[in-house]
Amino acid sequence: MRRDYQSSPAASGADMEWLALAEYWRGRSLAGCFQEDPERARRYRADVAGLHVDWSRQFIDEASRDRLLGLADGAGFHAWREALFAGEPINRSEGRPALHMALRGGSERDWRAAGEAVSGLVARELEAMAGFVESLHHGRQGAGGKPIRHVVNIGIGGSHLGPEMLVKALPAAEQAPAVHFLSNVDPDQADRLLGGLDPAETLFLIVSKTFTSKETMENAAIARRWIAEALGEEAVATHFAAVSTAPDKVAGFGIPADSTFRFWDWVGGRYSLWSAAGLAAVVHLGMPAFRALLEGAAEMDRHFEQAPDQENLPLLLGLLDVQSVSAFGWPVWAVVPYADRLRLLPHYLQQLVMESNGKSVNQDGQAVSIDCAPVLLGGIGTDAQHAFFQLLHQGPSPVPVDFIAAARPAGSPDESAMARHRILLANCLAQGEALCHGRLLSDVEMELAEAGVAEEVVRYLAPQKAFPGNRPSNLILMESMGPRTLGALIALYEHRVFVQACLWGINPFDQMGVELGKQLAKRAETFLDGTPDDQVLDPAMRQQMGWLSRQWNR
Ligand code: F6P
């Protein structure tokens, strides 16, 4: 376990405590922990909101858990959590609360965002969404009288990843139109998608918190032209709906108020799938399933807010995440769902984790003095076993893994499907075991020798076949692949990310790091459209643009 805290220029008390934790675990093994504590597998697991979570293969014991909880205390975690749920403007750089829990918390609670009562707003918006979805499921007609059979979500980042992930994860409600996603400004995506659709049967849902994202606005303009050319300008009002915090801009686009759905600036983009920003997913799932999703997330919220620290799942897992990065120096984190339906979960989590915590400056503007900011790697099992698992097992540095699986497949599986599901689960369980226990060099040597392999061959082959083991993982089992458990799972990750941020002292709710690229792209665009200005462009950019213009002028 590498980490030289001494080299940190501003080693604070907490930094030293992470160093001490690394020392505490130096030379100890996970296998040894299981031998020392026969109750371990039972001690480090919990059942919350349809999830069975096991973190016994992490570097934790009773003493270190208390030290981790002490670190949370020292970082002001309890005060931060209280401020989060109270709707205080904890997103300091933008002066906003981050109250996504109010979107799923029900109207029995008086949720307040910066003092303003919001439960009623949320309930009204849910009703409006229900009416819209109902109309689509009951043959809502386009301008030419044909029923809408295709809904295209135009949005990017938080206005795309969550809804698409849900559409892939959960079954369609009866009579739901097909839902498609247009996120990339790459013309290929729009051309291929629109080429297969009939304008008379297509409704576009423009989802943008700001209603300014370049990619979204370009795609919306293309879609608008496509509809207007096929059905006439007046059809725009019927074939478009929008979700935004900027209703004036939506009206300017020509979308009527009764097709405009709202969310609020206290909902971060990557925390918005619970709001009207998730509307495309609601069109696919239907309102009852969406409400079950919200309820699952709300159960996790209640647990996070109320469960004692020693049993608090997001708190404990978040602390272990920080330990991996800040004490052990393992910056990469893998999330591997053994469920084809969760194929897009790692993409979704990449934005949640890295746009939230991919920072190295704390809330006070000072550099964080320890390793922070996990890098999330992901893919579905078993496919990922044949892609990046080699590195997980034998790479030089451990990569903590979250394995996710459901007890049974979606729908009503027959015996054949259950048999294949058992193979899937067997793989999932085996990977965690292999990472934890590894394979001793002496065992490999013995095996090879017993198989009659020559001694000199054993000498070079055995080290290549041995596994170091002692690599941590969590196992998250879902009762079923249904909306309630999925809601709880996503909320679990949201709160873990919050806990990580508290411990690092960073603001997980802004995303200043994506702005510079956007600004420079705007400038580059003007030069690509016209004459590059040699005074302004850096030499690499000048050279690259030169090559492009030679290609275009050939
Ligand atoms: O990537 C930056 C970002 O601001 C994300 O946080 C957000 O999810 C995405 O762009 C889309 O923004 P909008 O919903 O305003 O179009």
Coordinates of C-alpha atoms and ligand atoms in Angstrom, one line a residue:
M1 CA 0.0 0.0 0.0
R2 CA 1.7 3.1 -1.2
R3 CA 1.2 6.6 0.2
D4 CA 3.7 9.0 1.4
Y5 CA 1.9 11.5 3.5
Q6 CA 5.0 13.1 4.6
S7 CA 5.5 14.5 1.1
S8 CA 2.2 16.3 1.3
P9 CA 2.9 20.0 1.7
A10 CA -0.1 20.6 4.0
A11 CA -0.5 17.5 5.9
S12 CA -3.4 18.1 8.3
G13 CA -4.6 16.0 11.2
A14 CA -6.9 14.0 8.9
D15 CA -4.1 13.4 6.4
M16 CA -2.1 11.9 9.2
E17 CA -5.0 9.7 10.2
W18 CA -5.3 8.3 6.7
L19 CA -1.6 7.6 6.8
A20 CA -2.1 5.9 10.2
L21 CA -4.9 3.7 8.7
A22 CA -2.6 2.7 5.8
E23 CA 0.0 1.7 8.4
Y24 CA -2.7 -0.2 10.5
W25 CA -3.4 -2.4 7.4
R26 CA 0.1 -2.8 6.2
G27 CA 1.0 -6.4 6.0
R28 CA -2.4 -7.6 6.9
S29 CA -4.6 -9.7 4.6
L30 CA -8.3 -10.0 3.9
A31 CA -8.0 -13.7 4.2
G32 CA -6.4 -13.3 7.6
C33 CA -9.3 -11.0 8.7
F34 CA -11.7 -13.8 7.9
Q35 CA -9.6 -16.2 10.0
E36 CA -9.3 -13.8 12.9
D37 CA -13.1 -13.1 13.0
P38 CA -15.3 -16.0 12.0
E39 CA -18.3 -13.6 12.3
R40 CA -16.9 -11.2 9.7
A41 CA -19.2 -12.3 6.8
R42 CA -22.2 -11.7 8.9
R43 CA -20.9 -8.5 10.6
Y44 CA -20.2 -6.5 7.5
R45 CA -23.4 -6.8 5.5
A46 CA -26.8 -5.1 5.5
D47 CA -30.2 -5.3 3.9
V48 CA -31.7 -2.0 2.9
A49 CA -34.6 -1.2 0.5
G50 CA -34.3 -4.5 -1.4
L51 CA -30.5 -4.5 -1.5
H52 CA -28.3 -7.0 0.2
V53 CA -24.8 -5.4 0.5
D54 CA -21.7 -7.2 1.7
W55 CA -18.5 -5.3 2.4
S56 CA -16.8 -8.0 4.4
R57 CA -14.1 -8.2 1.7
Q58 CA -13.0 -4.6 2.4
F59 CA -10.2 -3.5 4.7
I60 CA -12.3 -2.9 7.7
D61 CA -12.5 -4.3 11.3
E62 CA -14.2 -2.9 14.4
A63 CA -11.3 -0.7 15.4
S64 CA -10.7 0.7 11.9
R65 CA -14.4 1.3 11.4
D66 CA -14.5 3.5 14.5
R67 CA -11.5 5.4 13.2
L68 CA -13.2 5.9 9.8
L69 CA -16.3 7.1 11.6
G70 CA -14.1 9.4 13.7
L71 CA -12.8 10.9 10.4
A72 CA -16.3 11.5 9.2
D73 CA -17.0 13.3 12.5
G74 CA -13.9 15.3 12.1
A75 CA -14.9 16.3 8.6
G76 CA -18.2 17.6 9.8
F77 CA -20.2 14.9 8.0
H78 CA -23.2 15.1 10.3
A79 CA -23.6 18.8 9.9
W80 CA -23.2 18.5 6.1
R81 CA -25.8 15.8 5.9
E82 CA -28.2 17.9 8.0
A83 CA -27.6 20.8 5.7
L84 CA -28.1 18.7 2.7
F85 CA -31.5 17.4 3.8
A86 CA -32.5 20.8 5.2
G87 CA -32.1 22.3 1.7
E88 CA -29.4 24.7 2.7
P89 CA -27.3 26.1 -0.2
I90 CA -24.5 23.6 0.3
N91 CA -23.4 24.0 -3.3
R92 CA -21.5 27.1 -2.2
S93 CA -19.9 28.0 -5.5
E94 CA -23.3 28.3 -7.2
G95 CA -25.2 29.3 -4.0
R96 CA -27.8 26.5 -4.3
P97 CA -29.1 23.7 -2.3
A98 CA -28.8 20.1 -3.7
L99 CA -32.2 18.8 -2.7
H100 CA -32.8 15.9 -5.1
M101 CA -34.2 13.9 -2.2
A102 CA -37.3 16.2 -2.3
L103 CA -38.1 14.8 -5.7
R104 CA -38.7 11.4 -4.3
G105 CA -39.5 12.2 -0.7
G106 CA -43.2 12.5 -0.9
S107 CA -45.4 15.5 0.0
E108 CA -45.9 14.4 3.6
R109 CA -42.5 16.1 4.4
D110 CA -42.2 19.8 4.3
W111 CA -39.1 19.9 2.0
R112 CA -37.6 23.3 1.8
A113 CA -34.9 24.5 -0.7
A114 CA -33.2 27.6 0.7
G115 CA -36.3 28.1 2.8
E116 CA -38.8 27.8 0.0
A117 CA -41.4 25.1 0.3
V118 CA -41.0 22.7 -2.6
S119 CA -43.1 19.6 -1.8
G120 CA -46.2 21.1 -3.6
L121 CA -44.2 22.0 -6.6
V122 CA -42.8 18.5 -6.9
A123 CA -46.2 16.9 -6.5
R124 CA -47.8 19.2 -9.2
E125 CA -45.0 18.5 -11.6
L126 CA -45.4 14.7 -11.1
E127 CA -49.2 15.1 -11.8
A128 CA -48.4 17.0 -15.0
M129 CA -45.9 14.3 -16.1
A130 CA -48.5 11.6 -15.4
G131 CA -51.0 13.4 -17.6
F132 CA -48.5 13.7 -20.5
V133 CA -47.4 10.1 -20.2
E134 CA -51.0 8.9 -20.0
S135 CA -51.9 10.8 -23.2
L136 CA -48.9 9.2 -25.0
H137 CA -49.9 5.7 -23.8
H138 CA -53.4 6.4 -25.1
G139 CA -52.6 7.4 -28.6
R140 CA -51.8 11.1 -28.4
Q141 CA -51.9 12.4 -31.9
G142 CA -49.4 14.3 -33.9
A143 CA -50.3 17.2 -36.2
G144 CA -51.4 15.0 -39.0
G145 CA -53.7 12.8 -36.8
K146 CA -51.3 9.9 -36.6
P147 CA -50.6 8.5 -33.1
I148 CA -47.1 9.3 -31.6
R149 CA -45.2 6.1 -31.7
H150 CA -41.7 7.5 -31.1
V151 CA -40.4 9.9 -28.5
V152 CA -36.8 11.3 -29.0
N153 CA -35.1 12.6 -25.9
I154 CA -32.7 15.4 -27.0
G155 CA -30.3 16.1 -24.1
I156 CA -26.8 15.5 -22.9
G157 CA -25.0 14.6 -19.7
G158 CA -27.5 14.6 -16.8
S159 CA -30.3 15.3 -19.3
H160 CA -29.5 12.0 -21.0
L161 CA -27.5 9.4 -19.1
G162 CA -30.1 8.7 -16.3
P163 CA -33.1 8.4 -18.6
E164 CA -31.4 6.2 -21.1
M165 CA -30.0 4.0 -18.3
L166 CA -33.5 3.5 -16.9
V167 CA -35.0 2.8 -20.4
K168 CA -32.4 0.1 -20.9
A169 CA -32.8 -1.3 -17.4
L170 CA -36.5 -1.6 -17.0
P171 CA -39.3 -3.0 -19.1
A172 CA -41.6 -0.9 -21.2
A173 CA -45.2 -0.2 -20.0
E174 CA -47.9 -1.5 -22.3
Q175 CA -48.6 0.8 -25.2
A176 CA -45.5 2.9 -24.5
P177 CA -44.1 4.6 -27.6
A178 CA -40.5 3.6 -28.5
V179 CA -38.1 6.0 -26.7
H180 CA -34.8 7.1 -28.4
F181 CA -31.9 9.3 -27.4
L182 CA -30.1 12.0 -29.3
S183 CA -27.2 13.4 -27.3
N184 CA -24.2 13.8 -29.5
V185 CA -23.7 16.8 -31.9
D186 CA -22.0 14.3 -34.2
P187 CA -24.3 14.6 -37.3
D188 CA -24.1 10.8 -37.7
Q189 CA -26.3 10.2 -34.7
A190 CA -29.1 12.5 -35.8
D191 CA -29.0 11.3 -39.4
R192 CA -29.1 7.7 -38.5
L193 CA -31.9 8.2 -35.9
L194 CA -34.1 10.5 -38.0
G195 CA -33.6 8.4 -41.1
G196 CA -35.6 5.6 -39.5
L197 CA -38.5 7.7 -38.1
D198 CA -41.7 9.2 -39.6
P199 CA -42.1 12.9 -38.6
A200 CA -45.9 12.4 -38.3
E201 CA -45.4 9.8 -35.5
T202 CA -42.5 11.4 -33.7
L203 CA -42.4 13.7 -30.6
F204 CA -39.2 15.4 -29.5
L205 CA -38.5 16.0 -25.8
I206 CA -35.9 18.6 -25.4
V207 CA -34.3 18.2 -22.0
S208 CA -31.9 20.8 -20.8
K209 CA -31.6 22.3 -17.4
T210 CA -30.1 25.5 -18.8
F211 CA -31.7 25.3 -22.3
T212 CA -28.3 26.5 -23.6
S213 CA -26.1 23.4 -24.0
K214 CA -24.7 23.7 -27.5
E215 CA -25.1 20.0 -28.5
T216 CA -28.7 20.0 -27.3
M217 CA -29.7 23.2 -29.0
E218 CA -28.1 22.2 -32.3
N219 CA -29.9 18.9 -32.3
A220 CA -33.2 20.6 -31.3
A221 CA -32.8 23.0 -34.2
I222 CA -32.2 20.0 -36.6
A223 CA -35.3 18.2 -35.2
R224 CA -37.3 21.4 -35.5
R225 CA -36.4 21.9 -39.1
W226 CA -37.1 18.2 -39.8
I227 CA -40.6 18.5 -38.4
A228 CA -41.3 21.9 -40.0
E229 CA -40.2 20.7 -43.4
A230 CA -42.3 17.6 -43.3
L231 CA -45.4 18.9 -41.5
G232 CA -45.3 22.7 -41.5
E233 CA -44.1 25.2 -39.0
E234 CA -47.4 25.0 -37.0
A235 CA -46.7 21.3 -36.2
V236 CA -43.8 22.3 -34.0
A237 CA -46.1 23.1 -31.1
T238 CA -47.6 19.5 -31.3
H239 CA -44.4 17.6 -31.9
F240 CA -42.2 19.1 -29.3
A241 CA -42.2 19.1 -25.5
A242 CA -39.5 20.3 -23.2
V243 CA -38.1 19.9 -19.7
S244 CA -36.0 22.8 -18.3
T245 CA -35.5 25.2 -15.4
A246 CA -35.7 28.0 -18.0
P247 CA -39.3 28.1 -19.3
D248 CA -38.8 31.5 -21.0
K249 CA -36.2 30.0 -23.3
V250 CA -38.5 27.0 -24.0
A251 CA -41.3 29.4 -25.0
G252 CA -38.9 31.2 -27.3
F253 CA -38.3 27.9 -29.1
G254 CA -42.1 27.7 -29.8
I255 CA -43.1 25.1 -27.3
P256 CA -46.4 25.8 -25.5
A257 CA -46.6 26.0 -21.7
D258 CA -48.7 22.9 -21.4
S259 CA -45.9 20.9 -23.0
T260 CA -43.3 22.4 -20.8
F261 CA -42.2 20.6 -17.7
R262 CA -40.1 22.1 -15.0
F263 CA -37.4 21.4 -12.6
W264 CA -35.5 23.8 -10.4
D265 CA -32.0 25.0 -9.8
W266 CA -31.7 23.1 -6.6
V267 CA -31.7 19.9 -8.7
G268 CA -28.2 19.2 -10.1
G269 CA -28.1 18.0 -13.7
R270 CA -26.5 14.6 -12.7
Y271 CA -29.1 14.3 -9.9
S272 CA -32.1 15.1 -12.1
L273 CA -33.4 11.7 -13.3
W274 CA -35.9 11.8 -10.5
S275 CA -37.4 15.1 -11.8
A276 CA -39.2 15.8 -15.1
A277 CA -35.7 15.5 -16.6
G278 CA -36.5 11.7 -16.4
L279 CA -39.6 12.2 -18.4
A280 CA -38.4 10.1 -21.4
A281 CA -37.9 7.2 -19.0
V282 CA -41.3 7.7 -17.5
V283 CA -42.8 7.5 -21.0
H284 CA -41.1 4.1 -21.3
L285 CA -41.8 2.8 -17.8
G286 CA -45.1 4.3 -17.0
M287 CA -46.0 6.3 -14.0
P288 CA -46.5 3.4 -11.5
A289 CA -43.0 2.0 -12.1
F290 CA -41.5 5.5 -11.9
R291 CA -43.2 6.0 -8.6
A292 CA -41.7 2.7 -7.4
L293 CA -38.3 3.9 -8.5
L294 CA -38.8 7.1 -6.5
E295 CA -40.0 5.1 -3.5
G296 CA -36.9 2.9 -3.5
A297 CA -34.6 6.0 -3.6
A298 CA -36.6 7.6 -0.8
E299 CA -36.1 4.4 1.3
M300 CA -32.4 4.8 0.8
D301 CA -32.6 8.5 1.7
R302 CA -34.4 7.7 5.0
H303 CA -31.8 5.1 5.8
F304 CA -28.9 7.5 5.0
E305 CA -30.5 10.3 7.1
Q306 CA -31.6 8.2 10.1
A307 CA -29.6 4.9 10.4
P308 CA -26.9 4.9 13.1
D309 CA -23.4 5.5 11.8
Q310 CA -22.3 2.0 12.5
E311 CA -25.0 0.6 10.3
N312 CA -25.3 3.4 7.7
L313 CA -24.6 1.9 4.3
P314 CA -23.8 5.0 2.2
L315 CA -21.7 6.3 5.1
L316 CA -19.7 3.1 5.6
L317 CA -19.2 2.4 1.8
G318 CA -18.3 6.1 1.2
L319 CA -15.7 6.0 3.9
L320 CA -14.2 2.8 2.5
D321 CA -14.1 4.4 -0.9
V322 CA -12.1 7.3 0.5
Q323 CA -9.9 4.9 2.4
S324 CA -9.0 3.1 -0.9
V325 CA -8.1 6.4 -2.6
S326 CA -6.6 8.5 0.3
A327 CA -5.0 5.9 2.5
F328 CA -4.0 3.2 0.1
G329 CA -3.5 5.3 -3.0
W330 CA -5.8 3.3 -5.3
P331 CA -7.5 5.9 -7.5
V332 CA -9.4 3.6 -9.8
W333 CA -12.7 2.1 -8.8
A334 CA -14.6 -0.5 -10.9
V335 CA -18.3 -1.0 -11.0
V336 CA -19.4 -4.3 -12.7
P337 CA -23.1 -5.1 -12.9
Y338 CA -23.7 -8.8 -13.7
A339 CA -26.9 -7.7 -15.5
D340 CA -27.2 -6.9 -19.2
R341 CA -30.0 -4.5 -18.3
L342 CA -27.5 -2.4 -16.3
R343 CA -25.2 -2.0 -19.2
L344 CA -25.4 1.8 -19.0
L345 CA -25.1 2.0 -15.2
P346 CA -21.3 2.5 -15.3
H347 CA -21.7 5.3 -17.8
Y348 CA -24.3 7.0 -15.6
L349 CA -22.1 6.5 -12.6
Q350 CA -19.1 8.0 -14.4
Q351 CA -20.8 11.3 -14.6
L352 CA -22.2 11.0 -11.0
V353 CA -18.8 10.1 -9.5
M354 CA -16.3 12.0 -11.6
E355 CA -18.3 15.2 -12.4
S356 CA -19.1 15.4 -8.7
N357 CA -15.8 14.5 -7.2
G358 CA -13.3 15.0 -10.0
K359 CA -11.8 18.0 -8.2
S360 CA -8.6 18.7 -6.3
V361 CA -9.5 22.0 -4.7
N362 CA -11.6 22.1 -1.5
Q363 CA -14.6 24.3 -0.7
D364 CA -12.3 27.0 0.6
G365 CA -10.4 27.1 -2.6
Q366 CA -7.3 25.3 -1.3
A367 CA -5.7 22.3 -2.8
V368 CA -6.8 19.0 -1.2
S369 CA -3.6 17.7 0.3
I370 CA -4.3 14.0 0.0
D371 CA -5.1 11.7 -3.0
C372 CA -8.7 12.2 -3.9
A373 CA -11.1 11.9 -6.9
P374 CA -11.8 8.3 -7.9
V375 CA -11.7 7.3 -11.5
L376 CA -14.6 5.0 -12.3
L377 CA -14.1 2.1 -14.7
G378 CA -17.0 -0.1 -15.6
G379 CA -18.6 -2.7 -17.8
I380 CA -21.1 -5.6 -17.5
G381 CA -20.2 -9.1 -16.3
T382 CA -19.4 -11.5 -17.7
D383 CA -18.3 -9.4 -20.8
A384 CA -15.9 -7.3 -18.6
Q385 CA -14.2 -10.5 -17.4
H386 CA -13.0 -10.9 -21.0
A387 CA -12.0 -7.2 -21.3
F388 CA -10.3 -5.6 -18.2
F389 CA -10.4 -8.2 -15.5
Q390 CA -6.9 -9.4 -16.2
L391 CA -5.7 -6.1 -14.8
L392 CA -8.0 -6.4 -11.8
H393 CA -6.5 -9.7 -10.9
Q394 CA -2.8 -9.3 -11.8
G395 CA -2.2 -5.6 -12.4
P396 CA 0.4 -4.0 -10.1
S397 CA -2.2 -2.0 -8.0
P398 CA -5.5 -3.1 -6.6
V399 CA -8.7 -1.7 -8.1
P400 CA -11.6 -2.0 -5.6
V401 CA -14.7 -3.4 -7.3
D402 CA -18.4 -3.2 -6.8
F403 CA -20.0 -6.3 -8.0
I404 CA -23.8 -5.9 -8.6
A405 CA -26.3 -8.6 -9.5
A406 CA -29.9 -9.5 -9.1
A407 CA -31.2 -12.6 -7.4
R408 CA -33.3 -13.4 -10.4
P409 CA -33.6 -12.2 -13.9
A410 CA -36.2 -9.6 -15.0
G411 CA -39.7 -10.9 -15.9
S412 CA -40.9 -14.4 -15.3
P413 CA -37.9 -16.5 -16.1
D414 CA -38.4 -20.2 -17.0
E415 CA -36.1 -23.0 -15.8
S416 CA -33.7 -22.5 -18.7
A417 CA -33.3 -18.7 -18.0
M418 CA -32.8 -19.5 -14.3
A419 CA -30.1 -22.0 -15.1
R420 CA -28.2 -19.3 -17.2
H421 CA -28.8 -16.8 -14.5
R422 CA -27.1 -19.1 -12.0
I423 CA -24.1 -19.3 -14.3
L424 CA -24.0 -15.5 -14.3
L425 CA -24.2 -15.3 -10.5
A426 CA -21.6 -18.0 -10.1
N427 CA -19.2 -15.9 -12.2
C428 CA -20.0 -12.8 -10.2
L429 CA -19.5 -14.5 -6.8
A430 CA -16.3 -16.3 -8.0
Q431 CA -14.6 -13.0 -9.1
G432 CA -14.9 -11.5 -5.7
E433 CA -13.5 -14.7 -4.2
A434 CA -10.6 -14.7 -6.6
L435 CA -9.7 -11.1 -5.9
C436 CA -9.8 -11.6 -2.2
H437 CA -7.9 -14.9 -1.9
G438 CA -5.8 -15.0 -5.0
R439 CA -3.6 -18.0 -5.7
L440 CA -0.3 -18.7 -3.9
L441 CA 2.8 -19.1 -5.9
S442 CA 3.7 -22.2 -3.9
D443 CA 0.3 -23.8 -4.9
V444 CA 0.8 -23.0 -8.5
E445 CA 4.3 -24.5 -8.4
M446 CA 3.0 -27.6 -6.7
E447 CA 0.2 -28.0 -9.3
L448 CA 2.6 -27.6 -12.2
A449 CA 5.1 -30.0 -10.7
E450 CA 2.4 -32.6 -10.1
A451 CA 1.3 -32.2 -13.7
G452 CA 4.8 -33.2 -14.7
V453 CA 6.0 -29.8 -15.9
A454 CA 9.8 -29.5 -16.1
E455 CA 11.4 -27.6 -13.2
E456 CA 12.8 -24.8 -15.3
V457 CA 9.4 -24.3 -16.9
V458 CA 7.7 -24.1 -13.5
R459 CA 10.2 -21.4 -12.5
Y460 CA 9.1 -19.0 -15.2
L461 CA 5.5 -20.1 -15.5
A462 CA 4.4 -20.2 -11.9
P463 CA 4.8 -16.4 -11.2
Q464 CA 2.7 -15.7 -14.2
K465 CA -0.1 -18.0 -13.0
A466 CA -0.1 -16.8 -9.4
F467 CA -2.6 -14.2 -8.2
P468 CA -1.7 -11.8 -5.4
G469 CA -5.2 -11.7 -4.0
N470 CA -5.9 -9.3 -1.0
R471 CA -7.9 -7.1 -3.4
P472 CA -11.1 -5.6 -1.9
S473 CA -14.6 -5.6 -3.3
N474 CA -18.2 -5.0 -2.4
L475 CA -21.1 -7.2 -3.4
I476 CA -24.5 -5.6 -4.0
L477 CA -27.3 -8.0 -4.6
M478 CA -30.7 -6.8 -5.7
E479 CA -33.8 -8.7 -4.7
S480 CA -35.0 -8.3 -8.3
M481 CA -34.3 -6.1 -11.3
G482 CA -37.2 -3.9 -10.5
P483 CA -37.7 -0.1 -10.2
R484 CA -37.7 0.0 -6.4
T485 CA -34.4 -1.7 -6.0
L486 CA -32.9 0.2 -8.8
G487 CA -34.0 3.5 -7.2
A488 CA -32.4 2.4 -4.0
L489 CA -29.2 1.4 -5.8
I490 CA -28.8 4.8 -7.6
A491 CA -29.5 6.7 -4.4
L492 CA -26.9 4.6 -2.6
Y493 CA -24.3 5.8 -5.1
E494 CA -25.5 9.4 -4.8
H495 CA -25.0 9.4 -1.1
R496 CA -21.7 7.6 -1.2
V497 CA -20.4 10.3 -3.5
F498 CA -21.7 12.9 -1.0
V499 CA -19.8 11.1 1.8
Q500 CA -16.6 11.1 -0.3
A501 CA -17.0 14.8 -0.9
C502 CA -17.5 15.5 2.8
L503 CA -14.3 13.7 3.7
W504 CA -12.3 15.5 1.0
G505 CA -13.9 18.8 1.8
I506 CA -14.9 19.4 -1.8
N507 CA -18.2 20.6 -3.4
P508 CA -19.7 17.7 -5.3
F509 CA -22.5 19.7 -6.8
D510 CA -20.7 22.1 -9.2
Q511 CA -18.8 21.2 -12.4
M512 CA -16.5 24.1 -13.2
G513 CA -14.1 21.7 -14.9
V514 CA -16.2 21.3 -18.0
E515 CA -16.5 25.0 -18.7
L516 CA -13.1 25.8 -20.2
G517 CA -13.4 23.2 -22.9
K518 CA -16.8 24.5 -23.8
Q519 CA -15.4 28.1 -24.1
L520 CA -12.5 27.1 -26.2
A521 CA -14.7 25.0 -28.4
K522 CA -16.8 28.1 -29.2
R523 CA -13.6 29.9 -30.2
A524 CA -12.3 27.0 -32.2
E525 CA -15.6 26.8 -34.0
T526 CA -15.4 30.3 -35.2
F527 CA -12.0 29.6 -36.7
L528 CA -13.1 26.4 -38.3
D529 CA -15.9 28.3 -39.9
G530 CA -13.7 31.0 -41.1
T531 CA -10.0 32.1 -41.1
P532 CA -7.8 30.8 -38.3
D533 CA -6.2 33.8 -36.5
D534 CA -2.5 33.0 -36.1
Q535 CA -2.1 35.5 -33.3
V536 CA -4.7 33.8 -31.1
L537 CA -4.2 30.1 -31.8
D538 CA -1.6 28.1 -30.1
P539 CA 0.9 26.3 -32.4
A540 CA -0.6 22.8 -32.0
M541 CA -4.1 24.1 -32.8
R542 CA -2.8 26.1 -35.8
Q543 CA -1.2 23.0 -37.2
Q544 CA -4.3 20.8 -36.6
M545 CA -6.6 23.4 -38.2
G546 CA -4.2 23.7 -41.1
W547 CA -4.4 20.0 -41.7
L548 CA -8.2 20.0 -41.6
S549 CA -8.5 22.9 -44.0
R550 CA -6.2 21.2 -46.5
Q551 CA -8.4 18.1 -46.3
W552 CA -11.5 20.2 -46.9
N553 CA -9.9 22.0 -49.8
R554 CA -8.7 18.9 -51.6
Ligands
F6P1 O1 -21.4 18.4 -18.5 C1 -21.8 19.7 -17.9 C2 -23.3 19.8 -17.7 O2 -23.5 21.0 -17.2 C3 -23.8 18.7 -16.8 O3 -23.6 18.9 -15.5 C4 -25.2 18.6 -17.3 O4 -25.8 17.4 -16.9 C5 -25.0 18.7 -18.8 O5 -24.0 19.6 -18.9 C6 -26.3 19.2 -19.5 O6 -26.7 20.4 -19.2 P1 -28.1 20.9 -19.5 O7 -29.1 20.0 -18.9 O8 -28.2 22.3 -19.0 O9 -28.3 20.9 -21.0

